[in-house]
Amino acid sequence: MKASLKSTGNKGSYVFNENKKITQLGKSGRVEEAIKIFSQMSQKNTVTYNSMISAYAKNGRVNDARKLFEQMPQRNLVSWNSMIAGYLHNDKVKEARELFDKMFRPDLFSWALMITCYTRKGELEKARELFDLLPNKEDTACWNAMVAGYAKIGNYNEAKKLFDAMPSKNIVSWNSMLSGYTKNGEMHLALKFFEAMEERDVVSWNLMLDGYVELDDLDSAWKFFQKIPEQNVVSWVTMLSGYSRNGRMLEARRLFDQMPIRNVVAWNAMIAAYVQRGQIEEAARLFIEMPERNPVSWTTMIDGYVRIAKLDEARRLLDQMPYKNIAAQTAMISGYVQNKRMDEANQIFDKIGTHDVVCWNVMIKGYAQCGRMDEAINLFRQMVNKDIVTWNTMIAGYAQIGQMDNAVKIFEEMGKRRNTVSWNSLISGFLQNEFHLDALKIFVLMTQEGKKADHSTLACALSACAHLAALQIGRQIHHLAIKSGYVNDLFVGNSLITMYAKCGRIQNAELLFKDADPVDVISWNSLIAGYAINGNATEAIKLFEEMIMEGVAPDPVTFIGVLSACSHVGLVDWGLKLFECMTEVYAIEPLVEHYACMVDLLSRAGRLDEAFEMVKGMKIKPNAGIWGTLLGACRMHQNIKLGRFAVEKLSELEPQKTSHYALLCNMHAEAGRWDEVEKVRVSMEGSGAQKQPGCSWIEVKNQIHTFLSGDPKQSITVEICCTLKTLAAQIRNTPLAVII
């Protein structure tokens, strides 16, 4: 009998110890080791399963947790609550509620879990609905959750009403009310409530301290810190973080050195402070001195080295890390991704047992940014739990490489999951790839579906209107910006200036610029470019000089605008002076657009030799635009020799285009050199160049109609032609006197 009892005791001790190991490994992020112990256990009890469910959930493997939950031979209330807590930990509120509703008889902890979850998410209506159904209204935890929830969103009246109605209060109740004031920065109300509290603990003092720190009121925070009767590690770390966040690193370090007890949290806080300020050497010294390290210590240092692009140091630490967690591995992957070292990122990614959504997204974003969309879509299809970031990354990735058809497919596949960023990604994608009409169509579709546009949406739509000269639609978007409160947004304001300027309404652009507050260099550039487009060179130069007087430093775009203005009206000397000013005074390296303006300026003035010398002296390779400008000037001034050279360069850059061959043909024809005309035509046919169809558009009654030369699909073309013929016949049959 005694032997039997001893045997049972040993088995019980064995299971207890293994369960404890699983719990500890789960907490430290070593889930693979926990799985190994769980799999090898010869005997398991309900606690074993509950411990493993929690380990899975705490490490983001909530699907594995649910699978194990379903496989359990026997469940108790802890099993249900562990699974619900797991869902809540992974922000899966819907799944948590579905499981809660399936429970035969939830206990008070189950109710508190769900109510707390809703209040933390700000879903007070759902929380209140559950609270009102609560079978036992004596449970203080649920009352505390509701009080904290209302206080958190600033509904102090409802919070106080519930607080006063509580059947019994504990210190958590008082702190729940207090935290609402401090989290919302209402420190005068917080202090008043704090002083009236019947009891306080160190949490109460720390809430007040944190409130002052969050407002960067460090003097008040320090005075309060000194009054705390029994400071704990949280008190010291809160004060330390306040100093470090405000760049007062000497005071932060002095505080750290004065701490009576420094646990791993305190060391991590000081290391993180140095990392945030870019003082990696100081962080490394502390890391070496640490008496003990946890996964956060290692992850913080790896992230620190990644931030300053010391990837070899970061990788060395990752390799030395005793128990690698997903956060450290993702930080390392992120470093490789930022530096476009995707193969090395993939090596680490492949070694990870179970990836979380952040890890997947970092890899997909990396491939997308490198234009490797085949690999991005491969990972995307493998990913089980995609979030909104995953989908939006794919849309932006396809847009970046011009594959708008694939971007649209992903967008359509999203269905109801689309958010404003999804719409913006598609609209800006069309815009970047110069499908301005498509960008506008998607914007219209977005508004028709009742989706709310933000400042980015409006700016993109206005940019599309500017390119299409769609003034009426642009005005409607302007009204929408006023109605939605985005008209004073800098991004939207600059887009409005550009839209009106490109639509020929320069007075509207001027008024918007004068009323704008604040303005930035883009605002100045928008109006300067507007003057240039509308041929107001004097106003463009005047505004440029005013910009300099205001102390606003011009950027490369500023000079493109003002040089373009000079080019339009032939201010050669001014243009040359500005070009020299750009390089000598502002140390701005000329871009191809600056050279294009200068070549155009000199060419229009007939100074072709100077223009050609500028092209030859360019530090960057001339593009087709520059050679095209030179060729146009050659025709104007009948410089056939230079024109032929320009055509040769253009045929290398744009072998499929016929326009430059046509220009050279015209030059020879105007000079009566018909044999040369024939040679050019033969050369054009041999190159395989094809004439591009012409395209035009017109805005009528808020609708943009596009016309493509030789396009039989244009539905309105036949109707237009019939109307023109009718009008022509009427004109022929109308006496001249009536017309006059």
XYZ file of C-alpha atoms in Angstrom:
740
model
C 0.000 0.000 0.000
C 2.800 2.411 0.958
C 4.710 1.534 -2.226
C 1.599 2.292 -4.285
C 1.136 5.668 -2.624
C 4.805 6.474 -3.150
C 4.524 5.579 -6.818
C 1.482 7.807 -7.245
C 3.256 10.624 -5.441
C 6.263 10.364 -7.742
C 4.029 10.448 -10.823
C 2.193 13.466 -9.459
C 5.450 15.246 -8.731
C 6.722 14.419 -12.244
C 3.616 15.850 -13.954
C 3.647 18.912 -11.688
C 7.291 19.660 -12.503
C 6.825 19.167 -16.259
C 3.740 21.397 -16.224
C 5.747 24.071 -14.445
C 8.504 23.832 -17.092
C 5.958 24.221 -19.928
C 4.527 27.346 -18.248
C 7.966 28.905 -17.733
C 9.112 28.126 -21.279
C 5.916 29.600 -22.686
C 6.454 32.822 -20.715
C 10.057 33.145 -21.940
C 9.123 32.593 -25.595
C 10.741 29.150 -25.861
C 7.643 27.495 -27.229
C 9.457 24.839 -29.275
C 11.077 23.482 -26.105
C 7.690 23.520 -24.387
C 6.224 21.475 -27.252
C 9.067 18.964 -26.952
C 8.413 18.443 -23.228
C 4.651 18.198 -23.817
C 5.129 15.591 -26.572
C 7.500 13.451 -24.500
C 5.372 13.406 -21.329
C 4.213 9.861 -20.597
C 1.403 11.185 -18.425
C -0.593 14.383 -18.827
C -3.383 15.960 -16.824
C -5.752 18.833 -17.575
C -3.212 21.309 -16.200
C -0.673 20.041 -18.761
C -3.029 20.866 -21.628
C -3.965 24.225 -20.108
C -0.286 25.138 -19.707
C 0.454 24.226 -23.331
C -2.582 26.180 -24.587
C -1.305 29.253 -22.723
C 2.242 28.732 -24.056
C 0.949 28.579 -27.643
C -1.279 31.628 -27.220
C 1.379 33.786 -25.536
C 3.682 33.170 -28.509
C 1.150 34.034 -31.202
C 0.247 30.439 -32.108
C -3.415 30.769 -31.277
C -4.525 28.327 -34.008
C -2.310 25.619 -32.483
C -3.783 26.480 -29.082
C -7.326 26.016 -30.394
C -6.401 22.713 -32.057
C -5.055 21.419 -28.736
C -8.124 22.733 -26.925
C -10.360 20.702 -29.264
C -8.202 17.580 -28.729
C -8.349 17.711 -24.908
C -9.766 14.533 -23.381
C -11.323 16.591 -20.605
C -11.767 20.336 -20.117
C -12.350 22.398 -17.016
C -13.198 26.090 -16.561
C -9.489 26.971 -16.650
C -9.230 25.349 -20.106
C -12.035 27.539 -21.469
C -10.671 30.661 -19.801
C -7.125 29.929 -21.027
C -8.383 29.647 -24.601
C -10.475 32.820 -24.312
C -7.491 34.644 -22.770
C -5.350 33.342 -25.637
C -7.705 34.823 -28.213
C -7.791 38.128 -26.373
C -3.989 38.187 -26.094
C -3.818 37.849 -29.885
C -6.502 40.494 -30.468
C -9.068 37.976 -31.746
C -12.077 39.368 -29.907
C -14.695 37.854 -32.210
C -13.340 34.312 -31.708
C -13.091 34.888 -27.941
C -16.740 35.973 -27.776
C -17.873 32.971 -29.850
C -16.110 30.633 -27.405
C -17.478 32.519 -24.397
C -21.018 32.118 -25.758
C -20.466 28.344 -26.060
C -19.552 27.968 -22.385
C -22.145 26.065 -20.360
C -21.666 28.152 -17.237
C -18.975 30.890 -17.408
C -17.459 31.797 -14.075
C -16.771 35.325 -12.893
C -13.274 35.194 -14.362
C -14.751 34.390 -17.807
C -17.105 37.374 -17.575
C -14.289 39.640 -16.379
C -12.060 38.523 -19.270
C -14.625 39.400 -21.943
C -15.718 42.665 -20.334
C -12.094 43.762 -19.847
C -11.320 42.933 -23.449
C -14.173 45.075 -24.770
C -13.290 48.007 -22.500
C -9.619 47.924 -23.540
C -10.698 47.999 -27.192
C -12.998 50.938 -26.484
C -16.108 48.889 -27.350
C -18.068 50.111 -24.338
C -21.509 49.248 -25.734
C -20.616 45.553 -25.992
C -18.925 45.656 -22.596
C -21.978 47.269 -21.016
C -24.268 44.723 -22.689
C -22.297 41.890 -21.039
C -22.014 43.761 -17.743
C -25.800 44.164 -17.574
C -26.185 40.392 -18.127
C -23.712 39.600 -15.334
C -25.387 37.043 -13.025
C -23.451 38.150 -9.948
C -23.269 41.923 -9.639
C -21.119 41.606 -6.543
C -17.957 40.874 -8.579
C -15.637 43.848 -8.137
C -13.374 42.888 -11.085
C -16.151 43.478 -13.643
C -17.096 46.797 -12.047
C -13.438 47.852 -12.133
C -13.170 46.942 -15.820
C -16.231 49.062 -16.679
C -15.014 52.028 -14.628
C -11.574 51.848 -16.282
C -13.183 51.533 -19.736
C -15.368 54.633 -19.409
C -12.561 56.626 -17.791
C -10.129 55.627 -20.539
C -12.317 57.163 -23.287
C -12.855 60.322 -21.226
C -16.439 59.580 -20.224
C -15.756 60.555 -16.628
C -19.417 61.103 -15.728
C -20.395 57.508 -16.522
C -17.209 56.189 -14.929
C -17.852 58.155 -11.720
C -21.517 57.097 -11.698
C -20.502 53.411 -11.822
C -17.685 54.000 -9.336
C -20.103 55.547 -6.824
C -22.653 52.741 -7.402
C -20.175 49.919 -6.714
C -21.389 47.560 -3.937
C -17.817 47.360 -2.673
C -14.563 48.979 -3.704
C -10.974 47.837 -3.456
C -7.722 49.615 -4.260
C -8.022 48.475 -7.908
C -11.355 50.336 -8.135
C -9.748 53.599 -7.036
C -6.800 53.050 -9.367
C -9.148 52.244 -12.289
C -10.786 55.648 -11.922
C -7.461 57.382 -11.394
C -5.893 55.771 -14.495
C -8.624 57.273 -16.704
C -7.619 60.781 -15.647
C -3.870 60.189 -15.956
C -4.023 58.373 -19.315
C -5.971 61.291 -20.800
C -3.585 63.900 -19.421
C -6.204 65.342 -17.045
C -3.683 65.803 -14.253
C -5.637 68.478 -12.350
C -8.591 66.060 -12.052
C -6.202 63.191 -11.318
C -4.520 65.097 -8.479
C -7.867 66.090 -6.975
C -9.070 62.460 -7.091
C -5.712 61.150 -5.806
C -5.853 63.412 -2.765
C -9.419 62.225 -2.020
C -8.544 58.504 -2.259
C -9.398 56.507 0.854
C -6.428 54.217 0.286
C -3.399 54.288 -1.996
C -0.730 51.843 -2.988
C 2.452 52.150 -5.024
C 0.371 51.639 -8.209
C -1.616 54.796 -7.375
C 1.580 56.807 -6.984
C 3.043 55.326 -10.174
C -0.109 56.217 -12.150
C 0.297 59.843 -11.118
C 4.001 59.759 -11.899
C 3.358 58.252 -15.331
C 0.724 60.923 -16.050
C 3.238 63.733 -15.483
C 5.930 61.918 -17.482
C 3.580 61.400 -20.450
C 2.950 65.156 -20.517
C 6.735 65.718 -20.370
C 6.189 67.672 -17.138
C 9.382 66.282 -15.650
C 9.690 68.860 -12.872
C 6.282 67.856 -11.454
C 7.137 64.203 -12.045
C 10.392 64.501 -10.088
C 8.695 66.261 -7.174
C 6.047 63.531 -7.107
C 8.664 60.792 -7.408
C 10.400 62.071 -4.288
C 7.134 61.919 -2.328
C 6.423 58.240 -3.097
C 6.573 56.417 0.284
C 7.860 53.128 -1.122
C 9.300 53.456 -4.624
C 9.445 50.235 -6.590
C 11.256 49.364 -9.816
C 8.314 50.686 -11.881
C 8.624 54.094 -10.161
C 12.332 54.343 -10.968
C 11.935 53.063 -14.538
C 9.037 55.476 -15.251
C 11.124 58.447 -14.132
C 14.186 57.155 -15.993
C 12.156 56.740 -19.212
C 10.827 60.290 -18.876
C 14.328 61.728 -18.718
C 15.652 59.592 -21.572
C 12.677 60.364 -23.827
C 13.440 64.063 -23.451
C 17.134 63.612 -24.184
C 18.218 64.127 -20.559
C 20.462 61.081 -20.590
C 22.816 62.198 -17.802
C 19.892 62.470 -15.371
C 18.487 59.145 -16.594
C 21.839 57.433 -15.999
C 22.277 59.098 -12.604
C 18.860 57.765 -11.603
C 19.766 54.289 -12.855
C 22.998 54.298 -10.837
C 21.107 55.388 -7.702
C 18.505 52.609 -7.904
C 18.558 50.508 -4.705
C 17.430 47.388 -6.571
C 18.011 46.903 -10.272
C 16.258 43.953 -11.804
C 16.387 42.910 -15.440
C 13.514 45.316 -16.282
C 15.551 48.279 -15.020
C 18.643 47.229 -16.986
C 16.537 46.757 -20.115
C 14.983 50.204 -19.676
C 18.390 51.903 -19.496
C 19.725 49.924 -22.462
C 16.583 50.795 -24.465
C 17.066 54.474 -23.583
C 20.599 54.446 -25.011
C 19.405 52.573 -28.107
C 16.609 55.119 -28.700
C 19.150 57.943 -28.579
C 21.563 56.131 -30.905
C 24.180 55.650 -28.164
C 24.842 52.025 -29.014
C 28.293 51.891 -27.404
C 26.865 52.868 -24.008
C 24.067 50.342 -24.488
C 26.621 47.631 -25.308
C 28.644 48.378 -22.145
C 25.549 47.979 -19.972
C 24.557 44.827 -21.829
C 27.945 43.271 -21.001
C 27.667 44.335 -17.333
C 24.153 42.881 -16.863
C 24.029 40.235 -14.136
C 21.248 38.441 -16.024
C 19.630 38.850 -19.412
C 16.241 37.923 -20.753
C 14.986 37.801 -24.372
C 14.066 41.515 -24.189
C 17.708 42.390 -23.391
C 18.992 40.545 -26.448
C 16.221 41.829 -28.721
C 16.811 45.449 -27.666
C 20.519 45.228 -28.489
C 19.925 43.481 -31.814
C 17.384 46.168 -32.725
C 19.890 48.848 -31.682
C 22.555 47.563 -34.057
C 19.952 47.188 -36.832
C 18.922 50.839 -36.399
C 22.444 52.054 -37.185
C 22.944 49.449 -39.948
C 25.601 47.469 -38.034
C 24.142 44.233 -39.296
C 27.181 42.061 -38.668
C 27.141 43.034 -34.974
C 23.404 42.378 -34.798
C 23.836 38.971 -36.441
C 26.665 38.064 -34.064
C 24.379 38.757 -31.095
C 21.516 36.790 -32.633
C 23.816 33.796 -33.136
C 24.960 34.052 -29.494
C 21.419 34.388 -28.115
C 20.725 31.279 -25.976
C 17.011 31.073 -26.754
C 16.030 32.919 -29.893
C 12.558 34.436 -29.888
C 10.469 35.647 -32.794
C 10.980 39.338 -31.848
C 14.790 39.128 -32.086
C 14.672 37.146 -35.328
C 12.179 39.591 -36.856
C 14.396 42.534 -35.837
C 17.313 40.893 -37.655
C 15.178 40.155 -40.714
C 14.022 43.779 -40.700
C 17.654 44.949 -40.743
C 18.457 42.808 -43.761
C 15.248 43.937 -45.494
C 16.059 47.632 -44.961
C 19.420 47.059 -46.633
C 17.936 44.930 -49.444
C 19.831 41.803 -48.309
C 16.857 39.562 -48.941
C 18.722 36.261 -49.274
C 20.154 36.627 -45.753
C 16.733 37.689 -44.459
C 15.247 34.581 -46.022
C 17.847 32.326 -44.343
C 16.685 33.505 -40.900
C 13.019 33.394 -41.916
C 13.355 29.740 -42.969
C 14.886 28.793 -39.600
C 11.929 30.137 -37.597
C 9.586 27.379 -36.464
C 6.368 29.373 -36.407
C 6.133 32.843 -37.911
C 3.875 35.535 -36.531
C 2.066 38.033 -38.740
C 4.732 40.736 -38.203
C 7.484 38.404 -39.401
C 5.519 37.467 -42.537
C 4.781 41.120 -43.281
C 8.421 42.183 -42.931
C 9.511 39.538 -45.453
C 6.716 40.308 -47.919
C 7.429 44.048 -47.658
C 11.129 43.389 -48.262
C 10.505 41.435 -51.462
C 7.958 44.048 -52.597
C 10.381 46.947 -52.035
C 13.042 45.101 -54.032
C 10.567 44.524 -56.884
C 10.732 40.748 -56.361
C 6.983 40.290 -56.542
C 7.100 36.617 -57.569
C 8.667 35.788 -54.196
C 6.348 38.214 -52.406
C 3.205 36.618 -53.869
C 4.572 33.147 -53.064
C 4.870 34.087 -49.366
C 1.530 35.886 -49.512
C -0.236 32.735 -50.724
C 1.469 30.621 -48.026
C 0.417 32.981 -45.242
C -2.619 31.743 -43.336
C -3.499 34.702 -41.083
C -3.086 37.756 -43.300
C -3.853 41.150 -41.794
C -4.686 44.427 -43.529
C -0.975 45.381 -43.679
C -0.228 42.218 -45.698
C -2.844 43.017 -48.349
C -1.887 46.684 -48.613
C 1.802 45.804 -48.933
C 1.008 43.593 -51.931
C -1.009 46.336 -53.648
C 1.804 48.870 -53.117
C 4.413 46.324 -54.279
C 2.681 45.629 -57.591
C 2.064 49.350 -58.120
C 5.757 50.071 -57.549
C 6.781 47.866 -60.503
C 3.909 49.017 -62.706
C 1.854 45.808 -62.567
C -1.457 47.557 -61.944
C -3.530 44.603 -63.211
C -2.130 42.446 -60.396
C -2.602 45.299 -57.898
C -6.287 45.475 -58.890
C -6.640 41.680 -58.521
C -5.316 41.793 -54.941
C -7.551 44.804 -54.210
C -10.637 42.991 -55.505
C -9.688 39.822 -53.614
C -9.690 41.810 -50.364
C -13.437 42.411 -50.519
C -14.777 44.003 -47.337
C -11.366 43.938 -45.653
C -10.304 47.093 -47.528
C -9.524 50.154 -45.466
C -8.612 53.709 -46.489
C -4.952 52.730 -46.951
C -6.009 49.999 -49.427
C -7.889 52.528 -51.559
C -5.047 55.051 -51.274
C -2.471 52.433 -52.324
C -4.426 51.665 -55.498
C -5.154 55.319 -56.326
C -1.529 56.390 -55.783
C -0.381 53.330 -57.767
C -2.365 54.441 -60.807
C -1.047 57.962 -60.272
C 2.618 56.850 -60.078
C 2.209 54.894 -63.294
C 0.536 57.878 -65.018
C -2.907 56.274 -65.321
C -4.489 59.470 -64.076
C -7.984 58.731 -65.355
C -7.976 55.312 -63.650
C -6.838 56.946 -60.403
C -9.794 59.298 -60.584
C -12.211 56.455 -61.380
C -11.087 54.529 -58.272
C -11.526 57.682 -56.180
C -15.080 58.089 -57.494
C -15.785 54.401 -56.774
C -14.461 54.873 -53.243
C -16.847 57.755 -52.572
C -19.762 55.853 -54.150
C -19.140 52.963 -51.750
C -19.360 55.377 -48.839
C -15.701 55.043 -47.821
C -14.244 58.043 -46.030
C -11.366 59.744 -47.840
C -8.423 61.043 -45.796
C -5.869 63.756 -46.617
C -3.788 61.339 -48.702
C -6.813 60.258 -50.783
C -7.802 63.852 -51.517
C -4.241 64.887 -52.414
C -3.900 61.977 -54.863
C -7.285 62.694 -56.471
C -6.369 66.380 -56.849
C -3.064 65.392 -58.447
C -4.978 63.266 -60.995
C -7.254 66.248 -61.743
C -4.185 68.450 -62.222
C -2.711 66.077 -64.827
C -6.045 65.788 -66.648
C -6.906 69.498 -66.289
C -10.239 68.278 -64.864
C -11.195 71.569 -63.220
C -14.838 70.794 -62.409
C -14.011 67.517 -60.639
C -11.107 69.276 -58.899
C -13.499 71.910 -57.563
C -15.805 69.208 -56.208
C -12.868 67.578 -54.419
C -11.977 71.029 -53.029
C -15.504 71.262 -51.568
C -15.145 67.748 -50.159
C -11.860 68.797 -48.492
C -13.641 71.771 -46.878
C -16.539 69.580 -45.739
C -14.286 66.868 -44.296
C -11.978 69.336 -42.526
C -8.862 68.590 -44.592
C -8.702 71.896 -46.467
C -6.085 73.261 -44.022
C -3.974 70.117 -44.286
C -0.600 71.032 -45.780
C -0.563 68.038 -48.125
C -4.068 68.788 -49.457
C -3.428 72.549 -49.639
C -0.341 72.077 -51.816
C -2.249 69.711 -54.098
C -5.037 72.304 -54.464
C -2.516 74.992 -55.458
C -1.049 72.671 -58.105
C -4.473 71.598 -59.390
C -5.763 75.145 -59.909
C -2.466 76.270 -61.449
C -2.359 73.373 -63.939
C -6.022 74.011 -64.820
C -5.154 77.608 -65.701
C -6.786 79.167 -62.616
C -3.643 80.837 -61.289
C -5.650 83.419 -59.281
C -7.258 80.613 -57.259
C -3.802 79.108 -56.679
C -2.518 82.502 -55.451
C -5.415 82.913 -53.020
C -4.887 79.423 -51.603
C -1.169 80.127 -51.150
C -1.832 83.434 -49.376
C -4.410 81.849 -47.044
C -2.315 78.754 -46.301
C -0.947 78.410 -42.780
C 1.542 76.898 -42.472
C 3.363 76.715 -45.794
C 6.439 74.648 -46.628
C 8.896 74.512 -49.512
C 6.402 72.391 -51.502
C 3.816 75.195 -51.221
C 6.291 77.704 -52.692
C 7.312 75.219 -55.387
C 3.683 74.568 -56.351
C 2.965 78.232 -57.030
C 6.323 78.878 -58.750
C 5.655 75.924 -61.063
C 2.103 77.230 -61.565
C 3.400 80.586 -62.749
C 5.860 78.798 -65.057
C 3.145 76.621 -66.620
C 0.963 79.676 -67.237
C 3.834 81.708 -68.760
C 4.129 84.171 -65.854
C 7.922 84.091 -65.669
C 8.196 87.479 -63.947
C 5.849 86.360 -61.155
C 7.724 83.057 -60.814
C 11.076 84.819 -60.373
C 9.513 87.399 -58.041
C 8.054 84.616 -55.858
C 11.409 82.798 -55.883
C 13.132 85.941 -54.586
C 10.422 86.382 -51.931
C 10.986 82.761 -50.891
C 14.703 83.442 -50.377
C 13.914 86.626 -48.405
C 11.592 84.603 -46.139
C 14.504 82.311 -45.310
C 13.017 79.242 -47.016
C 15.816 77.154 -48.541
C 15.028 76.181 -52.153
C 15.285 72.527 -53.138
C 15.877 70.887 -56.551
C 12.162 71.150 -57.422
C 12.212 74.923 -56.790
C 14.903 75.391 -59.422
C 13.086 73.172 -61.930
C 10.095 75.519 -61.628
C 11.978 78.783 -61.895
C 14.289 77.568 -64.714
C 11.242 76.331 -66.590
C 9.697 79.810 -66.228
C 12.842 81.396 -67.677
C 12.775 78.908 -70.544
C 9.149 79.683 -71.447
C 9.826 83.400 -71.972
C 13.465 83.254 -73.102
C 15.199 84.805 -70.069
C 18.537 83.226 -70.963
C 20.833 85.314 -68.752
C 18.531 84.927 -65.745
C 18.386 81.202 -66.342
C 22.173 80.875 -66.519
C 22.511 82.938 -63.332
C 19.975 80.775 -61.492
C 21.648 77.560 -62.658
C 24.982 78.808 -61.328
C 23.300 79.928 -58.070
C 21.797 76.465 -57.650
C 25.150 74.690 -57.899
C 27.459 77.258 -56.295
C 25.326 78.861 -53.556
C 22.971 76.013 -52.609
C 25.275 73.096 -53.532
C 22.451 71.319 -55.364
C 23.681 68.775 -57.884
C 21.806 69.284 -61.187
C 19.268 66.609 -62.072
C 18.324 65.640 -65.607
C 15.266 67.935 -65.288
C 17.516 70.964 -64.594
C 19.642 70.180 -67.625
C 16.480 69.756 -69.714
C 15.339 73.280 -68.714
C 18.746 74.750 -69.580
C 18.979 72.941 -72.921
C 15.473 74.146 -73.771
C 16.342 77.707 -72.686
C 19.520 77.880 -74.811
C 17.973 76.037 -77.762
C 14.940 78.353 -77.970
C 17.353 81.303 -78.056
C 19.218 79.720 -81.006
C 22.344 79.077 -78.914
C 22.565 75.461 -80.072
C 26.320 75.145 -79.671
C 26.081 76.144 -75.992
C 23.144 73.777 -75.522
C 25.111 70.909 -77.073
C 28.162 71.708 -74.930
C 25.952 71.605 -71.825
C 24.625 68.165 -72.866
C 28.171 66.886 -73.438
C 29.245 68.244 -70.022
C 26.413 66.599 -68.101
C 27.486 64.530 -65.082
C 24.565 62.184 -65.682
C 23.484 60.407 -68.846
C 21.140 62.564 -70.999
C 17.678 61.087 -71.404
C 15.347 61.095 -74.403
C 13.701 64.328 -73.240
C 16.965 66.261 -73.518
C 17.848 64.892 -76.959
C 14.255 65.497 -78.071
C 14.455 69.141 -76.959
C 17.708 69.560 -78.836
C 16.234 67.928 -81.942
C 13.208 70.260 -81.891
C 15.519 73.259 -81.703
C 17.630 71.863 -84.564
C 14.545 71.785 -86.782
C 13.620 75.346 -85.793
C 17.119 76.610 -86.600
C 17.783 74.165 -89.494
C 20.862 72.561 -87.915
C 20.639 69.251 -89.779
C 24.035 67.926 -88.685
C 23.301 68.258 -84.973
C 19.724 67.070 -85.593
C 20.987 63.838 -87.187
C 23.239 63.239 -84.165
C 20.292 63.826 -81.797
C 18.174 61.323 -83.756
C 20.926 58.694 -83.459
C 20.911 59.134 -79.679
C 17.112 59.030 -79.558
C 16.966 55.836 -81.631
C 19.275 54.200 -79.058
C 17.089 55.306 -76.135
C 13.653 54.909 -77.771
C 14.026 52.547 -80.733
C 10.269 51.958 -81.037
C 9.277 55.616 -81.428
C 8.840 57.290 -84.847
C 8.459 60.922 -83.784
C 12.180 61.777 -83.924
C 12.527 60.161 -87.375
C 9.552 62.236 -88.532
C 11.192 65.446 -87.298
C 14.424 64.666 -89.155
C 12.418 63.842 -92.292
C 10.689 67.220 -92.067
C 14.037 68.991 -91.657
C 15.412 67.344 -94.808
C 12.162 68.008 -96.705
C 12.187 71.693 -95.768
C 15.764 71.867 -97.084
C 14.707 70.093 -100.303
C 16.962 67.061 -99.611
C 14.527 64.367 -100.754
C 17.171 61.659 -101.084
C 17.941 62.127 -97.357
C 14.210 61.938 -96.565
C 14.068 58.526 -98.228
C 17.146 57.324 -96.337
C 15.602 58.309 -93.010
C 12.363 56.490 -93.895
C 14.278 53.325 -94.797
C 16.260 53.607 -91.548
C 12.995 54.018 -89.588
C 11.432 50.930 -91.194
C 14.564 48.909 -90.494
C 14.503 49.847 -86.816
C 10.994 48.422 -86.359
C 9.728 51.706 -84.933
C 5.960 52.093 -84.823
C 3.863 55.223 -84.736
C 2.191 55.717 -81.360
C -1.528 56.556 -81.569
C -2.440 60.057 -80.422
C -4.554 60.473 -77.296
C -6.695 63.359 -76.070
C -9.437 63.894 -73.511
C -12.104 66.416 -72.603
C -14.139 67.000 -69.424
C -17.884 67.425 -70.080
C -20.502 67.511 -67.319
C -18.094 66.082 -64.676
C -17.183 63.165 -66.960
C -13.821 62.740 -68.693
C -13.993 61.367 -72.244
C -10.793 59.869 -73.703
C -10.135 59.615 -77.457
C -7.454 57.382 -78.956
C -6.470 57.819 -82.597
C -7.856 54.958 -84.723
C -9.734 53.381 -81.802
C -12.976 51.867 -83.146
C -14.158 51.025 -79.599
C -14.820 54.657 -78.665
C -18.603 54.445 -78.236
C -19.277 58.157 -78.688
C -17.092 58.704 -81.786
C -19.826 57.814 -84.307
C -22.283 60.102 -82.581
C -19.751 62.970 -82.554
C -18.965 62.500 -86.246
C -22.689 62.512 -87.134
C -23.211 65.712 -85.117
C -20.220 67.385 -86.817
C -21.557 66.465 -90.272
C -24.987 67.893 -89.351
C -23.397 71.111 -88.072
C -21.236 71.406 -91.207
C -24.319 71.000 -93.415
C -26.217 73.621 -91.413
C -23.304 76.069 -91.701
C -23.114 75.530 -95.489
C -26.851 76.219 -95.844
C -26.839 79.294 -93.563
C -26.400 82.744 -95.208
C -23.129 84.505 -94.240
C -25.004 87.528 -92.904
C -26.828 85.366 -90.334
C -23.545 83.844 -89.114
C -21.978 87.291 -88.738
